[in-house]
Amino acid sequence: MNRPSHRPSGGALVLFSAGQDSTTCLAWALERFDRVETVGFAYGQRHAVELTQRPVVLAGLRGLSPVWDARLGADTVVDLAAFGALSDSALTADRAIEMQANDLPSTFVPGRNLVFLTFAAALAYRRGLETLVGGMCETDFSGYPDCRRATLDAMQQALTLGLDAPMAVETPLMALSKAQTWALADTLGGPALTALIAEATHTCYRGDRVARHAWGYGCGACPACDLRAGGWTAWTAGGARA
Ligand code: ZN
């Protein structure tokens, strides 16, 4: 495939939500790419806390390493309110967080990653970035079908064909447990990075930024908090290596 002349560098665009997973992915990308940008999506989340935390996390990462600071470029937040309005799920509407009859949690927003990746690819193309990085994980999460590597392989092919340009989709957490994700962060940035992730990133579905646990802020009861707390406990017990 010809490489269009307007894509001079092979930098990365990280799908960044200010959560534990995407922050770890961002650190991973900052170690590997000379130029890294971030993109986030506002789609009517019940809790805008992840949008308020993103500049905090980005500033924290810049402060950890002059190399990362030099490599980290623009942050873009894309307004996808129209998509949020289509998605009658517990993240965007006033519904309980529970398992549904189809074995997917009510937090599932149908096709979310497909939409995000398409918008991200359009931005990456314009910015001359050839790799998308996302925190999708199929090991211990809730069975979201658009987090499966097979789905992302198909998206990578569709984006590359549809843009007629290279567009890799990297998912460094795909095979990792939540404990191994903490361990990966420790490998990438040591205790300073794991402390930043615990303090500044947000995972809780209920948007709780009041209750502080060893693993960070959260209600401590929703599925996202359960995963984060369980991973932290397993990692600090010494059972996980990235
Ligand atoms: Zn929670």
PDB file of C-alpha atoms and ligand atoms in Angstrom:
ATOM      1  CA  MET A   1       0.000   0.000   0.000  1.00  0.00           C
ATOM      2  CA  ASN A   2       1.296   3.472  -0.840  1.00  0.00           C
ATOM      3  CA  ARG A   3       2.034   5.718   2.093  1.00  0.00           C
ATOM      4  CA  PRO A   4       0.396   9.097   1.456  1.00  0.00           C
ATOM      5  CA  SER A   5       2.854  11.960   1.622  1.00  0.00           C
ATOM      6  CA  HIS A   6       0.858  13.774   4.291  1.00  0.00           C
ATOM      7  CA  ARG A   7       1.632  11.035   6.853  1.00  0.00           C
ATOM      8  CA  PRO A   8       5.258  11.766   7.604  1.00  0.00           C
ATOM      9  CA  SER A   9       5.479  10.162  11.017  1.00  0.00           C
ATOM     10  CA  GLY A  10       4.231   7.038  12.644  1.00  0.00           C
ATOM     11  CA  GLY A  11       2.937   8.510  15.863  1.00  0.00           C
ATOM     12  CA  ALA A  12       0.078   7.190  17.946  1.00  0.00           C
ATOM     13  CA  LEU A  13      -3.356   8.410  18.978  1.00  0.00           C
ATOM     14  CA  VAL A  14      -4.478   6.992  22.333  1.00  0.00           C
ATOM     15  CA  LEU A  15      -8.165   6.586  23.148  1.00  0.00           C
ATOM     16  CA  PHE A  16      -7.970   8.193  26.558  1.00  0.00           C
ATOM     17  CA  SER A  17     -10.780   8.360  29.104  1.00  0.00           C
ATOM     18  CA  ALA A  18      -8.709   9.183  32.216  1.00  0.00           C
ATOM     19  CA  GLY A  19      -9.433   5.705  33.548  1.00  0.00           C
ATOM     20  CA  GLN A  20      -6.880   3.214  34.832  1.00  0.00           C
ATOM     21  CA  ASP A  21      -6.716   1.232  31.612  1.00  0.00           C
ATOM     22  CA  SER A  22      -6.405   4.072  29.126  1.00  0.00           C
ATOM     23  CA  THR A  23      -3.887   5.883  31.333  1.00  0.00           C
ATOM     24  CA  THR A  24      -1.733   2.755  31.395  1.00  0.00           C
ATOM     25  CA  CYS A  25      -2.089   2.552  27.609  1.00  0.00           C
ATOM     26  CA  LEU A  26      -1.012   6.175  27.311  1.00  0.00           C
ATOM     27  CA  ALA A  27       2.137   5.517  29.337  1.00  0.00           C
ATOM     28  CA  TRP A  28       2.771   2.450  27.151  1.00  0.00           C
ATOM     29  CA  ALA A  29       2.475   4.591  24.020  1.00  0.00           C
ATOM     30  CA  LEU A  30       4.679   7.348  25.447  1.00  0.00           C
ATOM     31  CA  GLU A  31       7.428   4.761  25.906  1.00  0.00           C
ATOM     32  CA  ARG A  32       7.159   3.592  22.281  1.00  0.00           C
ATOM     33  CA  PHE A  33       6.232   6.490  20.023  1.00  0.00           C
ATOM     34  CA  ASP A  34       7.995   9.790  19.452  1.00  0.00           C
ATOM     35  CA  ARG A  35       4.688  11.570  19.055  1.00  0.00           C
ATOM     36  CA  VAL A  36       1.556  10.736  21.000  1.00  0.00           C
ATOM     37  CA  GLU A  37      -1.793  12.489  21.004  1.00  0.00           C
ATOM     38  CA  THR A  38      -4.954  11.697  22.946  1.00  0.00           C
ATOM     39  CA  VAL A  39      -8.639  11.664  22.100  1.00  0.00           C
ATOM     40  CA  GLY A  40     -11.653  11.420  24.361  1.00  0.00           C
ATOM     41  CA  PHE A  41     -15.373  11.288  23.719  1.00  0.00           C
ATOM     42  CA  ALA A  42     -18.205  13.154  25.391  1.00  0.00           C
ATOM     43  CA  TYR A  43     -21.328  11.137  24.716  1.00  0.00           C
ATOM     44  CA  GLY A  44     -23.635  12.058  27.538  1.00  0.00           C
ATOM     45  CA  GLN A  45     -22.058  10.025  30.319  1.00  0.00           C
ATOM     46  CA  ARG A  46     -24.032  10.359  33.503  1.00  0.00           C
ATOM     47  CA  HIS A  47     -20.823  11.337  35.230  1.00  0.00           C
ATOM     48  CA  ALA A  48     -18.651  13.926  33.612  1.00  0.00           C
ATOM     49  CA  VAL A  49     -15.952  13.161  36.184  1.00  0.00           C
ATOM     50  CA  GLU A  50     -13.797  11.408  33.619  1.00  0.00           C
ATOM     51  CA  LEU A  51     -13.757  14.594  31.555  1.00  0.00           C
ATOM     52  CA  THR A  52     -12.740  16.676  34.547  1.00  0.00           C
ATOM     53  CA  GLN A  53      -9.985  14.196  35.481  1.00  0.00           C
ATOM     54  CA  ARG A  54      -8.366  14.037  32.050  1.00  0.00           C
ATOM     55  CA  PRO A  55      -6.333  17.271  32.310  1.00  0.00           C
ATOM     56  CA  VAL A  56      -5.284  16.206  35.811  1.00  0.00           C
ATOM     57  CA  VAL A  57      -3.986  12.860  34.553  1.00  0.00           C
ATOM     58  CA  LEU A  58      -2.303  14.408  31.508  1.00  0.00           C
ATOM     59  CA  ALA A  59      -0.512  16.993  33.640  1.00  0.00           C
ATOM     60  CA  GLY A  60       0.520  14.257  36.037  1.00  0.00           C
ATOM     61  CA  LEU A  61       2.037  12.179  33.245  1.00  0.00           C
ATOM     62  CA  ARG A  62       3.946  15.178  31.918  1.00  0.00           C
ATOM     63  CA  GLY A  63       5.376  15.693  35.374  1.00  0.00           C
ATOM     64  CA  LEU A  64       6.676  12.128  35.613  1.00  0.00           C
ATOM     65  CA  SER A  65       9.109  12.244  32.702  1.00  0.00           C
ATOM     66  CA  PRO A  66      10.658  14.944  30.503  1.00  0.00           C
ATOM     67  CA  VAL A  67      10.657  12.437  27.638  1.00  0.00           C
ATOM     68  CA  TRP A  68       6.951  11.802  28.033  1.00  0.00           C
ATOM     69  CA  ASP A  69       6.358  15.541  28.348  1.00  0.00           C
ATOM     70  CA  ALA A  70       8.158  16.150  25.047  1.00  0.00           C
ATOM     71  CA  ARG A  71       6.309  13.359  23.248  1.00  0.00           C
ATOM     72  CA  LEU A  72       2.805  14.139  24.484  1.00  0.00           C
ATOM     73  CA  GLY A  73       0.905  16.347  22.070  1.00  0.00           C
ATOM     74  CA  ALA A  74      -2.614  17.612  21.657  1.00  0.00           C
ATOM     75  CA  ASP A  75      -5.644  16.320  23.531  1.00  0.00           C
ATOM     76  CA  THR A  76      -8.940  16.359  21.628  1.00  0.00           C
ATOM     77  CA  VAL A  77     -12.393  15.763  23.095  1.00  0.00           C
ATOM     78  CA  VAL A  78     -15.004  14.875  20.489  1.00  0.00           C
ATOM     79  CA  ASP A  79     -18.650  15.611  21.186  1.00  0.00           C
ATOM     80  CA  LEU A  80     -20.676  12.464  20.479  1.00  0.00           C
ATOM     81  CA  ALA A  81     -23.886  13.517  22.192  1.00  0.00           C
ATOM     82  CA  ALA A  82     -25.917  12.179  19.277  1.00  0.00           C
ATOM     83  CA  PHE A  83     -24.430   8.735  19.827  1.00  0.00           C
ATOM     84  CA  GLY A  84     -25.133   8.921  23.542  1.00  0.00           C
ATOM     85  CA  ALA A  85     -28.730   9.760  22.805  1.00  0.00           C
ATOM     86  CA  LEU A  86     -29.044   6.526  20.819  1.00  0.00           C
ATOM     87  CA  SER A  87     -27.660   4.389  23.588  1.00  0.00           C
ATOM     88  CA  ASP A  88     -30.199   3.529  26.227  1.00  0.00           C
ATOM     89  CA  SER A  89     -27.738   2.106  28.705  1.00  0.00           C
ATOM     90  CA  ALA A  90     -26.904   2.530  32.359  1.00  0.00           C
ATOM     91  CA  LEU A  91     -23.997   4.834  31.575  1.00  0.00           C
ATOM     92  CA  THR A  92     -26.108   7.417  29.818  1.00  0.00           C
ATOM     93  CA  ALA A  93     -29.639   6.918  31.132  1.00  0.00           C
ATOM     94  CA  ASP A  94     -31.083   6.482  34.571  1.00  0.00           C
ATOM     95  CA  ARG A  95     -30.979   2.693  34.685  1.00  0.00           C
ATOM     96  CA  ALA A  96     -29.641   0.338  37.306  1.00  0.00           C
ATOM     97  CA  ILE A  97     -26.249  -1.313  36.755  1.00  0.00           C
ATOM     98  CA  GLU A  98     -27.137  -4.980  36.492  1.00  0.00           C
ATOM     99  CA  MET A  99     -26.752  -8.025  34.296  1.00  0.00           C
ATOM    100  CA  GLN A 100     -29.309  -8.248  31.519  1.00  0.00           C
ATOM    101  CA  ALA A 101     -30.968 -11.298  30.039  1.00  0.00           C
ATOM    102  CA  ASN A 102     -28.395 -11.355  27.222  1.00  0.00           C
ATOM    103  CA  ASP A 103     -25.559 -11.770  29.774  1.00  0.00           C
ATOM    104  CA  LEU A 104     -24.222  -8.292  29.082  1.00  0.00           C
ATOM    105  CA  PRO A 105     -24.174  -5.733  31.874  1.00  0.00           C
ATOM    106  CA  SER A 106     -26.527  -2.789  31.522  1.00  0.00           C
ATOM    107  CA  THR A 107     -23.429  -0.578  31.247  1.00  0.00           C
ATOM    108  CA  PHE A 108     -22.928  -1.926  27.723  1.00  0.00           C
ATOM    109  CA  VAL A 109     -23.278   0.807  25.115  1.00  0.00           C
ATOM    110  CA  PRO A 110     -23.871  -1.023  21.846  1.00  0.00           C
ATOM    111  CA  GLY A 111     -21.105  -0.483  19.304  1.00  0.00           C
ATOM    112  CA  ARG A 112     -19.306   2.080  21.415  1.00  0.00           C
ATOM    113  CA  ASN A 113     -15.776   1.042  20.496  1.00  0.00           C
ATOM    114  CA  LEU A 114     -16.679   0.778  16.809  1.00  0.00           C
ATOM    115  CA  VAL A 115     -17.858   4.386  16.855  1.00  0.00           C
ATOM    116  CA  PHE A 116     -14.914   5.592  18.931  1.00  0.00           C
ATOM    117  CA  LEU A 117     -12.360   3.898  16.687  1.00  0.00           C
ATOM    118  CA  THR A 118     -13.917   5.348  13.548  1.00  0.00           C
ATOM    119  CA  PHE A 119     -13.829   8.898  14.910  1.00  0.00           C
ATOM    120  CA  ALA A 120     -10.326   8.324  16.289  1.00  0.00           C
ATOM    121  CA  ALA A 121      -9.114   7.033  12.922  1.00  0.00           C
ATOM    122  CA  ALA A 122     -10.475  10.093  11.152  1.00  0.00           C
ATOM    123  CA  LEU A 123      -8.635  12.332  13.609  1.00  0.00           C
ATOM    124  CA  ALA A 124      -5.453  10.239  13.403  1.00  0.00           C
ATOM    125  CA  TYR A 125      -5.471  10.457   9.618  1.00  0.00           C
ATOM    126  CA  ARG A 126      -5.725  14.232   9.750  1.00  0.00           C
ATOM    127  CA  ARG A 127      -2.935  14.398  12.331  1.00  0.00           C
ATOM    128  CA  GLY A 128      -0.593  12.049  10.471  1.00  0.00           C
ATOM    129  CA  LEU A 129      -0.771   9.341  13.133  1.00  0.00           C
ATOM    130  CA  GLU A 130      -0.755   5.713  12.034  1.00  0.00           C
ATOM    131  CA  THR A 131      -1.565   3.808  15.209  1.00  0.00           C
ATOM    132  CA  LEU A 132      -4.603   3.847  17.450  1.00  0.00           C
ATOM    133  CA  VAL A 133      -4.071   2.602  21.005  1.00  0.00           C
ATOM    134  CA  GLY A 134      -6.971   1.466  23.164  1.00  0.00           C
ATOM    135  CA  GLY A 135      -7.403  -0.201  26.532  1.00  0.00           C
ATOM    136  CA  MET A 136      -9.788  -2.876  25.340  1.00  0.00           C
ATOM    137  CA  CYS A 137      -9.364  -6.083  27.285  1.00  0.00           C
ATOM    138  CA  GLU A 138     -11.023  -9.433  26.852  1.00  0.00           C
ATOM    139  CA  THR A 139      -9.634 -11.272  29.860  1.00  0.00           C
ATOM    140  CA  ASP A 140     -11.544 -10.150  32.896  1.00  0.00           C
ATOM    141  CA  PHE A 141     -14.056  -7.578  31.804  1.00  0.00           C
ATOM    142  CA  SER A 142     -17.724  -7.947  31.209  1.00  0.00           C
ATOM    143  CA  GLY A 143     -17.805  -9.633  27.845  1.00  0.00           C
ATOM    144  CA  TYR A 144     -18.303  -6.554  25.710  1.00  0.00           C
ATOM    145  CA  PRO A 145     -18.226  -7.936  22.164  1.00  0.00           C
ATOM    146  CA  ASP A 146     -16.537  -4.816  20.783  1.00  0.00           C
ATOM    147  CA  CYS A 147     -13.598  -5.351  23.164  1.00  0.00           C
ATOM    148  CA  ARG A 148     -12.660  -8.655  21.536  1.00  0.00           C
ATOM    149  CA  ARG A 149      -9.428  -8.724  19.563  1.00  0.00           C
ATOM    150  CA  ALA A 150     -11.250 -10.351  16.642  1.00  0.00           C
ATOM    151  CA  THR A 151     -13.557  -7.311  16.466  1.00  0.00           C
ATOM    152  CA  LEU A 152     -10.574  -4.972  16.582  1.00  0.00           C
ATOM    153  CA  ASP A 153      -8.706  -6.934  13.910  1.00  0.00           C
ATOM    154  CA  ALA A 154     -11.744  -6.474  11.661  1.00  0.00           C
ATOM    155  CA  MET A 155     -11.889  -2.752  12.521  1.00  0.00           C
ATOM    156  CA  GLN A 156      -8.181  -2.364  11.777  1.00  0.00           C
ATOM    157  CA  GLN A 157      -8.707  -3.904   8.356  1.00  0.00           C
ATOM    158  CA  ALA A 158     -11.805  -1.832   7.664  1.00  0.00           C
ATOM    159  CA  LEU A 159     -10.120   1.422   8.709  1.00  0.00           C
ATOM    160  CA  THR A 160      -6.972   0.692   6.707  1.00  0.00           C
ATOM    161  CA  LEU A 161      -9.024  -0.134   3.618  1.00  0.00           C
ATOM    162  CA  GLY A 162     -11.469   2.717   4.084  1.00  0.00           C
ATOM    163  CA  LEU A 163      -8.760   5.332   4.598  1.00  0.00           C
ATOM    164  CA  ASP A 164      -6.379   3.759   2.088  1.00  0.00           C
ATOM    165  CA  ALA A 165      -3.666   4.344   4.651  1.00  0.00           C
ATOM    166  CA  PRO A 166      -2.038   2.324   7.433  1.00  0.00           C
ATOM    167  CA  MET A 167      -4.111   2.379  10.615  1.00  0.00           C
ATOM    168  CA  ALA A 168      -3.004  -0.122  13.229  1.00  0.00           C
ATOM    169  CA  VAL A 169      -5.146  -0.769  16.310  1.00  0.00           C
ATOM    170  CA  GLU A 170      -2.934  -1.651  19.279  1.00  0.00           C
ATOM    171  CA  THR A 171      -4.456  -3.089  22.457  1.00  0.00           C
ATOM    172  CA  PRO A 172      -1.644  -3.609  24.975  1.00  0.00           C
ATOM    173  CA  LEU A 173      -4.012  -4.714  27.744  1.00  0.00           C
ATOM    174  CA  MET A 174      -5.923  -7.275  25.681  1.00  0.00           C
ATOM    175  CA  ALA A 175      -4.495 -10.338  27.417  1.00  0.00           C
ATOM    176  CA  LEU A 176      -3.834  -8.792  30.825  1.00  0.00           C
ATOM    177  CA  SER A 177      -5.770  -9.206  34.057  1.00  0.00           C
ATOM    178  CA  LYS A 178      -6.445  -6.069  36.090  1.00  0.00           C
ATOM    179  CA  ALA A 179      -3.604  -7.072  38.421  1.00  0.00           C
ATOM    180  CA  GLN A 180      -1.271  -7.368  35.443  1.00  0.00           C
ATOM    181  CA  THR A 181      -2.380  -3.912  34.284  1.00  0.00           C
ATOM    182  CA  TRP A 182      -1.182  -2.462  37.608  1.00  0.00           C
ATOM    183  CA  ALA A 183       2.053  -4.415  37.163  1.00  0.00           C
ATOM    184  CA  LEU A 184       2.478  -3.034  33.632  1.00  0.00           C
ATOM    185  CA  ALA A 185       2.067   0.513  34.938  1.00  0.00           C
ATOM    186  CA  ASP A 186       4.711  -0.219  37.557  1.00  0.00           C
ATOM    187  CA  THR A 187       7.063  -1.463  34.840  1.00  0.00           C
ATOM    188  CA  LEU A 188       6.445   1.626  32.692  1.00  0.00           C
ATOM    189  CA  GLY A 189       6.598   4.324  35.329  1.00  0.00           C
ATOM    190  CA  GLY A 190       7.349   2.810  38.705  1.00  0.00           C
ATOM    191  CA  PRO A 191       5.654   3.791  41.945  1.00  0.00           C
ATOM    192  CA  ALA A 192       5.163   7.384  40.769  1.00  0.00           C
ATOM    193  CA  LEU A 193       2.954   6.196  37.909  1.00  0.00           C
ATOM    194  CA  THR A 194       0.957   3.700  39.952  1.00  0.00           C
ATOM    195  CA  ALA A 195       0.414   6.397  42.590  1.00  0.00           C
ATOM    196  CA  LEU A 196      -0.791   8.823  39.900  1.00  0.00           C
ATOM    197  CA  ILE A 197      -3.142   6.195  38.501  1.00  0.00           C
ATOM    198  CA  ALA A 198      -4.537   5.402  41.930  1.00  0.00           C
ATOM    199  CA  GLU A 199      -5.061   9.054  42.826  1.00  0.00           C
ATOM    200  CA  ALA A 200      -6.108  10.710  39.578  1.00  0.00           C
ATOM    201  CA  THR A 201      -7.698   8.158  37.257  1.00  0.00           C
ATOM    202  CA  HIS A 202     -11.381   7.365  37.455  1.00  0.00           C
ATOM    203  CA  THR A 203     -13.114   4.053  36.942  1.00  0.00           C
ATOM    204  CA  CYS A 204     -16.254   3.985  39.147  1.00  0.00           C
ATOM    205  CA  TYR A 205     -19.497   3.780  37.202  1.00  0.00           C
ATOM    206  CA  ARG A 206     -21.254   5.840  39.862  1.00  0.00           C
ATOM    207  CA  GLY A 207     -18.823   8.747  39.598  1.00  0.00           C
ATOM    208  CA  ASP A 208     -17.827   8.627  43.270  1.00  0.00           C
ATOM    209  CA  ARG A 209     -14.798  10.902  43.906  1.00  0.00           C
ATOM    210  CA  VAL A 210     -15.333  11.079  47.674  1.00  0.00           C
ATOM    211  CA  ALA A 211     -14.515   7.630  49.041  1.00  0.00           C
ATOM    212  CA  ARG A 212     -10.726   7.052  48.767  1.00  0.00           C
ATOM    213  CA  HIS A 213      -9.473   3.483  48.917  1.00  0.00           C
ATOM    214  CA  ALA A 214      -5.914   2.210  48.484  1.00  0.00           C
ATOM    215  CA  TRP A 215      -6.750   1.616  44.807  1.00  0.00           C
ATOM    216  CA  GLY A 216      -8.291   5.052  44.269  1.00  0.00           C
ATOM    217  CA  TYR A 217     -11.656   6.774  44.455  1.00  0.00           C
ATOM    218  CA  GLY A 218     -14.933   4.970  43.919  1.00  0.00           C
ATOM    219  CA  CYS A 219     -18.135   3.683  45.437  1.00  0.00           C
ATOM    220  CA  GLY A 220     -16.465   0.342  46.113  1.00  0.00           C
ATOM    221  CA  ALA A 221     -19.585  -1.565  45.077  1.00  0.00           C
ATOM    222  CA  CYS A 222     -20.145  -1.216  41.329  1.00  0.00           C
ATOM    223  CA  PRO A 223     -18.648  -3.734  38.851  1.00  0.00           C
ATOM    224  CA  ALA A 224     -15.915  -1.292  37.791  1.00  0.00           C
ATOM    225  CA  CYS A 225     -14.848  -0.719  41.401  1.00  0.00           C
ATOM    226  CA  ASP A 226     -14.943  -4.472  42.055  1.00  0.00           C
ATOM    227  CA  LEU A 227     -12.558  -5.086  39.157  1.00  0.00           C
ATOM    228  CA  ARG A 228     -10.226  -2.258  40.094  1.00  0.00           C
ATOM    229  CA  ALA A 229     -10.114  -3.223  43.777  1.00  0.00           C
ATOM    230  CA  GLY A 230      -9.639  -6.907  42.988  1.00  0.00           C
ATOM    231  CA  GLY A 231      -6.798  -6.161  40.609  1.00  0.00           C
ATOM    232  CA  TRP A 232      -5.101  -3.891  43.098  1.00  0.00           C
ATOM    233  CA  THR A 233      -5.371  -6.492  45.849  1.00  0.00           C
ATOM    234  CA  ALA A 234      -3.944  -9.238  43.640  1.00  0.00           C
ATOM    235  CA  TRP A 235      -1.130  -6.980  42.409  1.00  0.00           C
ATOM    236  CA  THR A 236      -0.108  -5.721  45.838  1.00  0.00           C
ATOM    237  CA  ALA A 237      -0.153  -9.303  47.082  1.00  0.00           C
ATOM    238  CA  GLY A 238       2.643  -9.897  44.577  1.00  0.00           C
ATOM    239  CA  GLY A 239       0.832 -12.325  42.355  1.00  0.00           C
ATOM    240  CA  ALA A 240       0.931 -10.435  39.075  1.00  0.00           C
ATOM    241  CA  ARG A 241       3.700  -9.743  36.575  1.00  0.00           C
ATOM    242  CA  ALA A 242       3.054  -7.804  33.400  1.00  0.00           C
TER     243      ALA A 242
HETATM  244 ZN    ZN B   1     -17.974   2.287  41.831  1.00  0.00          ZN
END
